[in-house]
Amino acid sequence: MPSPSLPPTLYYGGDYNPEQWPESLWPEDIRLMRRAGVNLVSVGIFSWARIQPSEGVFDFEWLDRLLDLLAKNDIKVCLATATASPPPWLTRAYPGVLPVDVNGVTLYPGSRQHYSPSSPDYRRLAGDLVRAIAQRYGKHPSLVAWHINNEYSCHLLECHNEASTVAFREWLRARYGSIDALNAAWGTTFWSQIYRDWNEVFTPRRAPYHSNPTQWLDFRRFTSDAFLECYRMEAAILREVTPDIPISTNFMAFHRPLDHFKWAREVDFTAWDSYPDPLDEAEGRHWAAIGHDITRSLRPDRPWVLMEQAPSAVNWRPVNRPKRPGLMRLHSLQAVARGADGILFFQWRASKAGAEKFHSALVPHVPVDDSRVFREVEALGAELQRLSPVAGSLPPQRRIAILFDWENWWACDLESKPGKTDCVAWVRRIHRWFYERNYAVDFVHPSASLQDYALVVAPMLYLLRKDDASNLDHYVRDGGTLLVTYFSGIVDENEHIVLGGYPAHLRSLLGLWVEEWCPYPADRGNAFRFSNESEAHDCHTWCDLLHAESAEVLADYTGDFFAGRAAFTRNSHGSGHAYYLGTEPGEAGLSAVMERVCGAAKVAPVWQTPPEVEATLRESATGRFLFLINHGDRTATVSLGTHRGTHLGTGTAVRDTIDLASLDVAVIALQ
Amino acid sequence: MPSPSLPPTLYYGGDYNPEQWPESLWPEDIRLMRRAGVNLVSVGIFSWARIQPSEGVFDFEWLDRLLDLLAKNDIKVCLATATASPPPWLTRAYPGVLPVDVNGVTLYPGSRQHYSPSSPDYRRLAGDLVRAIAQRYGKHPSLVAWHINNEYSCHLLECHNEASTVAFREWLRARYGSIDALNAAWGTTFWSQIYRDWNEVFTPRRAPYHSNPTQWLDFRRFTSDAFLECYRMEAAILREVTPDIPISTNFMAFHRPLDHFKWAREVDFTAWDSYPDPLDEAEGRHWAAIGHDITRSLRPDRPWVLMEQAPSAVNWRPVNRPKRPGLMRLHSLQAVARGADGILFFQWRASKAGAEKFHSALVPHVPVDDSRVFREVEALGAELQRLSPVAGSLPPQRRIAILFDWENWWACDLESKPGKTDCVAWVRRIHRWFYERNYAVDFVHPSASLQDYALVVAPMLYLLRKDDASNLDHYVRDGGTLLVTYFSGIVDENEHIVLGGYPAHLRSLLGLWVEEWCPYPADRGNAFRFSNESEAHDCHTWCDLLHAESAEVLADYTGDFFAGRAAFTRNSHGSGHAYYLGTEPGEAGLSAVMERVCGAAKVAPVWQTPPEVEATLRESATGRFLFLINHGDRTATVSLGTHRGTHLGTGTAVRDTIDLASLDVAVIALQ
Amino acid sequence: MPSPSLPPTLYYGGDYNPEQWPESLWPEDIRLMRRAGVNLVSVGIFSWARIQPSEGVFDFEWLDRLLDLLAKNDIKVCLATATASPPPWLTRAYPGVLPVDVNGVTLYPGSRQHYSPSSPDYRRLAGDLVRAIAQRYGKHPSLVAWHINNEYSCHLLECHNEASTVAFREWLRARYGSIDALNAAWGTTFWSQIYRDWNEVFTPRRAPYHSNPTQWLDFRRFTSDAFLECYRMEAAILREVTPDIPISTNFMAFHRPLDHFKWAREVDFTAWDSYPDPLDEAEGRHWAAIGHDITRSLRPDRPWVLMEQAPSAVNWRPVNRPKRPGLMRLHSLQAVARGADGILFFQWRASKAGAEKFHSALVPHVPVDDSRVFREVEALGAELQRLSPVAGSLPPQRRIAILFDWENWWACDLESKPGKTDCVAWVRRIHRWFYERNYAVDFVHPSASLQDYALVVAPMLYLLRKDDASNLDHYVRDGGTLLVTYFSGIVDENEHIVLGGYPAHLRSLLGLWVEEWCPYPADRGNAFRFSNESEAHDCHTWCDLLHAESAEVLADYTGDFFAGRAAFTRNSHGSGHAYYLGTEPGEAGLSAVMERVCGAAKVAPVWQTPPEVEATLRESATGRFLFLINHGDRTATVSLGTHRGTHLGTGTAVRDTIDLASLDVAVIALQ
């Protein structure tokens, strides 16, 4: 059965929580939605307590009236399953639902997400709720999609309660089959940890010192799977009742607890909640872009949905700056530029009570007719209608892949490493280098097919399965260009060292082996120099001490006790080339490395633009769309070369060059 | 029945804990007390374990002998009810008395204050103790006052044990009557928190994320009330047994857990414990002064008592600097200058064991005859006798009020605000501006009568009840001058936004409304400029983006995306004027604002002095006393203008000018 | 019965954990050990779970085969009792074994050291294990020593579980006899803490505020004793079964929880684990040297063993720098220079799994034939054989003693002090002054005989028993030279102030008394100046305000309110002199003080060397050995004066001068 998809259009709207307001206000909401061009709202995300006053009893009448009102006004609904925050009666009746932290502290109701994903009572009652909602609204004309739960594990990164302990044992039994296999995988001969019985195993609660790292790694896998089982339980009910309605849940991009590549197989479209900090626009523009790229990469065959963003300030940072005029439109169109077909917000109407009342909303606390934010909301709604030709189009096939693997992230974050191993920070730096130059990149799992990519980058793939190492080997052998960086290929899926000279499974591919590492604290570092160049580039954080075998040395270290030894190499392997970077360079050194690698792989930017203008493309059977976004504070001029097109926002024809004011965005349908 | 009061005299002495020493040392204590001029000691504060060896058994004989000895030597006693630290037998017999923190951690005996204020067992046993003490000593000739408990909630800011959970539910039921009313007040439709039964409600224990803010606000109210119920329970017994003996407890000025305006109604005189840090004398002098002012303001009709201070160093800071020669006298007379009739210390004799043995005392570890500190103690005792005409006098009626409200403090400190909302830091800055210029100010609750004030300042009155907003409106309408600052009038008593354009209830009074806020982190800010001035003043922390309606714009912002919009305004309202300051200025900008407002309100300093000389007045039917305190390191000359008087410390006549050496204090009975 | 000792030789080897590897790899281990010159391995430290699969069942066959293999290859074994990490079955069967922290958090299995030392179940099962091991291997030809447990209390600094609570009460009952004696010792009249029954007493768990300091001090004593009881229980079994085999456990030098002077009486030789940080070689050389000195001082009649060090990087710091070439040899020979007869490592073969897999080992993850580290390991093994004449020799009798007392450390670290009282940091500074000038010093308990020392230094002996004060008095009276520093002699063994003018028990010895203290925060300080000198030396942290009685004032303060008062004094007392330093000087001031005191005591360095060359001596009946260690980055030349000798490493004769390359070490057998 093919996966159902969203009808192609540009969606505009947000979370709508009318239960917080008297029903008499609803008509005003609808009137303002229509005025703003809203065509999709997410309803019911936190409505469990309202829908189900006690076990077995449901009150849907208010929701009937609401959905009918929306349907009558042609506003579609992404209907939540309402399972994100269990009502007080539930946790009172079933206190075993409450999560417990690593210290044994029970987390109480009063906030949200106060449920153990492994609790059988939670799952049973959540299932009852989902079935009741699906059966009641499965055929409602307003329904276009299901919104399962909400931001899984956002605030509950792990749970150690009794239900989780029992479920962890079951999960381990399923993974390993025998306790001996668990002992082998966890290396329990170390520190006298040999288990004789499944019931001796616990989640990694507070211990006197470093806990077993594989226990932690498996607990991270288990936690992702425990939440995924909750999702699957809901999805199974929905697919049974409404097989044609697409299903999703809102991700949070680089959110550590969930293995998103595994999760993405289960959603009909991807969605994420993007909250760049307006206090740092330069950082925020890349923070959003990389989140858009990973979200798109998880399900690259379909447009994705920006499920939440803030119209202006949020409420949860220490200092919550509002978005200055134009910034909300820019953020929104940047998402469309990177493949989004939906621009939704948290939330429609600003709460007057509760923990998020100072989170901005489409309808603010102040009268809408006097509100700058609402004026920008209206204008964007109108503009999105003019951009509707873009709907359904996709970014063109990428030629560059960055390998990313949540299990590697978990492994890098385990304790007791040689030095700082913040793989995500390093991935962000590399992505940003591409981003700032308008190279289009995918994020790809190391097990995925790589044959369509001209360049593959593997930054700190510390945990690398043997099969994935072979995947890289074949890719290069078949003519690919690969860049591997320091501290890759060190451990297998159990976080055991792969012996034989690091990174053993990549040794012939890279033509080298690493003998030692020299990590650096923040206030120290080294430098490296390319052959035949006089100037050295600084590097920091880490230096591999490597031995080139078949690899050619392109640059060597200039300092410390290993001065003169190789820092950056190239190895011919089959029809391709494998580069290896044994350190983390500063900005200039990184550019020197990346330019060589990009040159060798013959990859090019999407468009040539001035420094602060971001450019992307989307394509469909009916058109090709160039997005130009001026993040700078001054007007910028972009050359269109020989291209001509139509500026969809203004409807005017463009050719030769186009001027973009500060924060302006142009979407050009190319001829 | 009128509230009994302390016989008017200047009290001098301190906490006396003779149970720490062999009884053979007591006569030496008495001899030294008389030598030092001590006329009042607080006895029994931590004597519960000594007085009551087990439930139902009391041992008063040692205390009989002690009080008789004091009476014989004309030393009065402020007798403690001894309930501040339950004995080990009590918490062993009733472990439910032990408090529990937000994480569920039980707090054990071994320190002090290890009792839940809501524990029925604690209350019952404390009541038994108080009744036994009152009955035994109610008619003792040494008794002049009751000292209930000690520094309520000083170290126990909140409790989440079972007794507190049950009592919180009862408190809520009494406040709201119905669970529906609680749901409305707490806004429980948000995040699916609707309660169906009182037993579903908990104190706000650790949760996965931000808890319900109104739940926290009510928990703060409940906590203040729970301690207050303990106080009332004790006071009721004492008033029944000894209706003529005044009752108090020692406050801690800006101590967050207790709503001091509510508490102050229950004491016969106010008292507080003042511990300025000698490491920073410039900060310390204001820290003490503002504490004196709030203590006086809580019960302005009577002199107050400085119940504790340190003769020299304390023991509980990381670095405990001794008070240099003269500083202890200066601190003491500064308290008298601001209305104190009692100068007491913690403690009489320095402990040789326990957690506070390095806290200085009147009688130190070293022999008294060689002790600088004891020499200063003796000299101050003698001086206070010369200052006795001051006893019973009061500071003259203030013309300036700063509005302060503990509930607003609690609300400002809740999570999830637009930016930093440290209302007390802002109040301290404003008070300090007045203090450094010898303006006399009261702290006043927003519901109090304001008609006698020429100027009222409302700094960050974020939580403002509708009736209190009317109070401000009437004050201005009737001719008052009001200064309101940023982020005032935003929420009601349930911490719900008052809709209609912030600050809705003050909108007509101020002649403006606020659309958005732009908070700043510590390293950023903005500036504002008065009309017709060229120089701008920096501002920081926060900028309101406001719309003047009837208000006149006096100054506007110079930077950020809202440059040119109003920062400081004045609105004519009835017979008065309401100023509004939308930001927090730096020092120069604050002075520019305050000078304009003070000028408009026609308020003036108490006395003109050089910069480091503090001046205050006290008045009674029999005299008018000018206090001059030189905090500087150099001699300062103060002009008396046409005034003449008598220097009470020296007995000499003064006129024209008076010279004050560094750290010197002159008390002048004006003619 | 005399204490058995290790056969004299230079031991070389490390922890060997073959249970982590397939048995087929063992022969390769043995081959590499012989190649590297390894002659001693520690076996079984974490083998409990491997040896004992369930209660009452032992599996020794693998260990039989291993020890036989080692014996056959002439590799001796330091056999562990394997009790350091209980197996999972044990804590599942006896959950009361699990420790509990100060907050009541249970510490779970999954790491190591997860046992309460007071648990009867742990002790019983550990005893069973030790007896089984001793009986099986007591006569094995490879056995040369017993290694009891491992790094006692390294990660478990204290325990508050039920077993510890019960045992603490028993320990107190044994110490005090009656509850009244406990009340007197703890000063429980303070804060109403009088106990009536032993069962009212708890370990000092989390309380609302500072807990009783004597309760904490006794809890520190109890904790050291609780671990010591575990050690004694094991030692008693071993001594019964194998009276001729020496016993030890690995200490950690300045490790706070254990009173090492008390422990040292129970070991047959001392041993410690030394992990200087290669990121700071200048600090690391002293960090190791002072650890060697305290370890040697605990049992000065015998050579000691460096039981663990890292061949290169460790895994547990945030940044783990490898040891650059030469540094591992230097660290090893520095230990020999300071009295070690054994140079052992953690561990033989680097783990491929578990929490310590990135800790370097003698056999690394990379092939040994390509490993720099293994090459250095081999070279050192060969060199140690050439240095074998040194084995059994001892450093010559010291003439300088630094007094040190773990109980004083615990007392200094209690809360509520006048200022920063980091006695160990101060001891380190004073030792370092001696170390950098090649003075040889012992660490000595204040109760020890001092008559053989020319100079005794007492740095911050805050807790000083009356008898120990007499010991100092007699030492000086009999002609000794003593330097006492600030905040000494303040409290007795119960941490009660000794009244009568601080430091009362030393008042006549020092000829002075202290009235007050002025501690300073890190950004402030004072200075002091010697009589007849114009230049002042800065001082910081603390100034005593002292009164010289018979003492001569050598230097006085230049600043603050006590400028002109004495800072440094000398008192003639009997035939000797007692110096008193009332403050903590900067480097120049410290040298000025120390040079005067050393001059007066007529003590001299071991050898004159250039600044970065460390020199020590060892002596035996058969020889006298000079160790010269060049820590600098340049070649250094050391004068041998009229001495001649043989360079043991090279076998060459040396005279006049000797050149040492950077990081080189010369061991010279003097003629």
GROMACS .gro file of C-alpha atoms in nm, chain B residues 488-637:
model
  150
 1159SER     CA    1   0.387   4.659   3.518
 1160GLY     CA    2   0.021   4.566   3.521
 1161ILE     CA    3   0.065   4.265   3.297
 1162VAL     CA    4  -0.113   3.992   3.493
 1163ASP     CA    5  -0.388   3.961   3.751
 1164GLU     CA    6  -0.375   3.775   4.082
 1165ASN     CA    7  -0.395   3.440   3.900
 1166GLU     CA    8  -0.105   3.540   3.678
 1167HIS     CA    9  -0.337   3.562   3.378
 1168ILE     CA   10  -0.265   3.826   3.119
 1169VAL     CA   11  -0.496   4.127   3.142
 1170LEU     CA   12  -0.600   4.160   2.779
 1171GLY     CA   13  -0.668   4.480   2.592
 1172GLY     CA   14  -0.317   4.616   2.538
 1173TYR     CA   15  -0.069   4.606   2.824
 1174PRO     CA   16  -0.099   4.732   3.098
 1175ALA     CA   17  -0.469   4.723   3.039
 1176HIS     CA   18  -0.588   4.837   3.381
 1177LEU     CA   19  -0.345   5.131   3.373
 1178ARG     CA   20  -0.396   5.223   3.011
 1179SER     CA   21  -0.608   5.533   3.070
 1180LEU     CA   22  -0.407   5.636   3.373
 1181LEU     CA   23  -0.081   5.624   3.180
 1182GLY     CA   24  -0.225   5.735   2.849
 1183LEU     CA   25  -0.041   5.467   2.654
 1184TRP     CA   26  -0.031   5.098   2.572
 1185VAL     CA   27   0.255   4.859   2.516
 1186GLU     CA   28   0.261   4.639   2.209
 1187GLU     CA   29   0.581   4.437   2.246
 1188TRP     CA   30   0.888   4.402   2.465
 1189CYS     CA   31   1.250   4.384   2.366
 1190PRO     CA   32   1.453   4.234   2.650
 1191TYR     CA   33   1.832   4.239   2.631
 1192PRO     CA   34   2.103   4.005   2.753
 1193ALA     CA   35   2.371   4.148   2.983
 1194ASP     CA   36   2.606   4.237   2.698
 1195ARG     CA   37   2.359   4.435   2.488
 1196GLY     CA   38   2.134   4.733   2.534
 1197ASN     CA   39   1.995   5.049   2.386
 1198ALA     CA   40   1.984   5.421   2.469
 1199PHE     CA   41   1.722   5.690   2.504
 1200ARG     CA   42   1.725   6.067   2.460
 1201PHE     CA   43   1.509   6.339   2.608
 1202SER     CA   44   1.337   6.574   2.369
 1203ASN     CA   45   1.552   6.877   2.299
 1204GLU     CA   46   1.863   6.715   2.440
 1205SER     CA   47   2.150   6.594   2.228
 1206GLU     CA   48   2.304   6.346   2.466
 1207ALA     CA   49   2.157   5.998   2.497
 1208HIS     CA   50   2.153   5.786   2.812
 1209ASP     CA   51   2.220   5.415   2.791
 1210CYS     CA   52   1.956   5.169   2.901
 1211HIS     CA   53   1.956   4.794   2.931
 1212THR     CA   54   1.768   4.477   3.036
 1213TRP     CA   55   1.438   4.570   2.875
 1214CYS     CA   56   1.264   4.811   2.639
 1215ASP     CA   57   0.890   4.843   2.614
 1216LEU     CA   58   0.765   4.920   2.264
 1217LEU     CA   59   0.484   5.152   2.361
 1218HIS     CA   60   0.223   5.365   2.191
 1219ALA     CA   61   0.150   5.699   2.353
 1220GLU     CA   62  -0.218   5.782   2.346
 1221SER     CA   63  -0.286   6.084   2.567
 1222ALA     CA   64   0.064   6.069   2.717
 1223GLU     CA   65   0.333   6.318   2.625
 1224VAL     CA   66   0.658   6.163   2.507
 1225LEU     CA   67   0.951   6.294   2.712
 1226ALA     CA   68   1.224   6.070   2.572
 1227ASP     CA   69   1.261   5.816   2.293
 1228TYR     CA   70   1.490   5.527   2.202
 1229THR     CA   71   1.790   5.588   1.979
 1230GLY     CA   72   1.864   5.233   1.867
 1231ASP     CA   73   1.738   4.895   1.750
 1232PHE     CA   74   1.446   4.842   1.515
 1233PHE     CA   75   1.221   5.065   1.725
 1234ALA     CA   76   1.448   5.369   1.734
 1235GLY     CA   77   1.246   5.688   1.768
 1236ARG     CA   78   0.967   5.532   1.968
 1237ALA     CA   79   0.875   5.650   2.315
 1238ALA     CA   80   1.080   5.544   2.617
 1239PHE     CA   81   0.961   5.784   2.888
 1240THR     CA   82   0.625   5.960   2.905
 1241ARG     CA   83   0.402   6.180   3.119
 1242ASN     CA   84   0.026   6.175   3.128
 1243SER     CA   85  -0.201   6.429   3.295
 1244HIS     CA   86  -0.477   6.241   3.471
 1245GLY     CA   87  -0.729   6.420   3.685
 1246SER     CA   88  -0.536   6.656   3.908
 1247GLY     CA   89  -0.217   6.456   3.895
 1248HIS     CA   90   0.047   6.317   3.665
 1249ALA     CA   91   0.148   5.965   3.577
 1250TYR     CA   92   0.497   5.906   3.442
 1251TYR     CA   93   0.593   5.589   3.262
 1252LEU     CA   94   0.945   5.460   3.214
 1253GLY     CA   95   0.958   5.182   2.957
 1254THR     CA   96   1.316   5.073   3.015
 1255GLU     CA   97   1.585   5.035   3.279
 1256PRO     CA   98   1.834   5.320   3.243
 1257GLY     CA   99   2.197   5.327   3.348
 1258GLU     CA  100   2.295   5.552   3.638
 1259ALA     CA  101   2.294   5.882   3.449
 1260GLY     CA  102   1.966   5.810   3.278
 1261LEU     CA  103   1.807   5.701   3.602
 1262SER     CA  104   1.908   6.028   3.767
 1263ALA     CA  105   1.771   6.227   3.476
 1264VAL     CA  106   1.437   6.050   3.513
 1265MET     CA  107   1.421   6.064   3.891
 1266GLU     CA  108   1.517   6.430   3.911
 1267ARG     CA  109   1.234   6.521   3.678
 1268VAL     CA  110   0.984   6.316   3.870
 1269CYS     CA  111   1.098   6.439   4.212
 1270GLY     CA  112   1.091   6.794   4.085
 1271ALA     CA  113   0.737   6.751   3.959
 1272ALA     CA  114   0.629   6.598   4.290
 1273LYS     CA  115   0.809   6.870   4.488
 1274VAL     CA  116   0.979   6.626   4.723
 1275ALA     CA  117   1.311   6.707   4.889
 1276PRO     CA  118   1.589   6.534   5.081
 1277VAL     CA  119   1.583   6.524   5.459
 1278TRP     CA  120   1.913   6.713   5.481
 1279GLN     CA  121   2.183   6.833   5.247
 1280THR     CA  122   2.509   6.649   5.313
 1281PRO     CA  123   2.835   6.563   5.141
 1282PRO     CA  124   2.814   6.251   4.926
 1283GLU     CA  125   2.913   5.989   5.183
 1284VAL     CA  126   2.716   6.127   5.475
 1285GLU     CA  127   2.377   5.972   5.542
 1286ALA     CA  128   2.117   6.187   5.717
 1287THR     CA  129   1.786   6.093   5.881
 1288LEU     CA  130   1.541   6.241   6.129
 1289ARG     CA  131   1.343   6.098   6.418
 1290GLU     CA  132   1.073   6.290   6.604
 1291SER     CA  133   0.866   6.253   6.915
 1292ALA     CA  134   0.656   6.470   7.135
 1293THR     CA  135   0.969   6.564   7.325
 1294GLY     CA  136   1.224   6.618   7.055
 1295ARG     CA  137   1.352   6.613   6.700
 1296PHE     CA  138   1.675   6.423   6.631
 1297LEU     CA  139   1.909   6.457   6.338
 1298PHE     CA  140   2.133   6.158   6.261
 1299LEU     CA  141   2.446   6.218   6.055
 1300ILE     CA  142   2.654   5.916   5.953
 1301ASN     CA  143   2.985   5.948   5.774
 1302HIS     CA  144   3.039   5.631   5.571
 1303GLY     CA  145   3.346   5.776   5.402
 1304ASP     CA  146   3.715   5.732   5.476
 1305ARG     CA  147   3.773   6.104   5.528
 1306THR     CA  148   3.638   6.364   5.766
 1307ALA     CA  149   3.325   6.532   5.628
 1308THR     CA  150   3.170   6.864   5.719
   0.00000   0.00000   0.00000
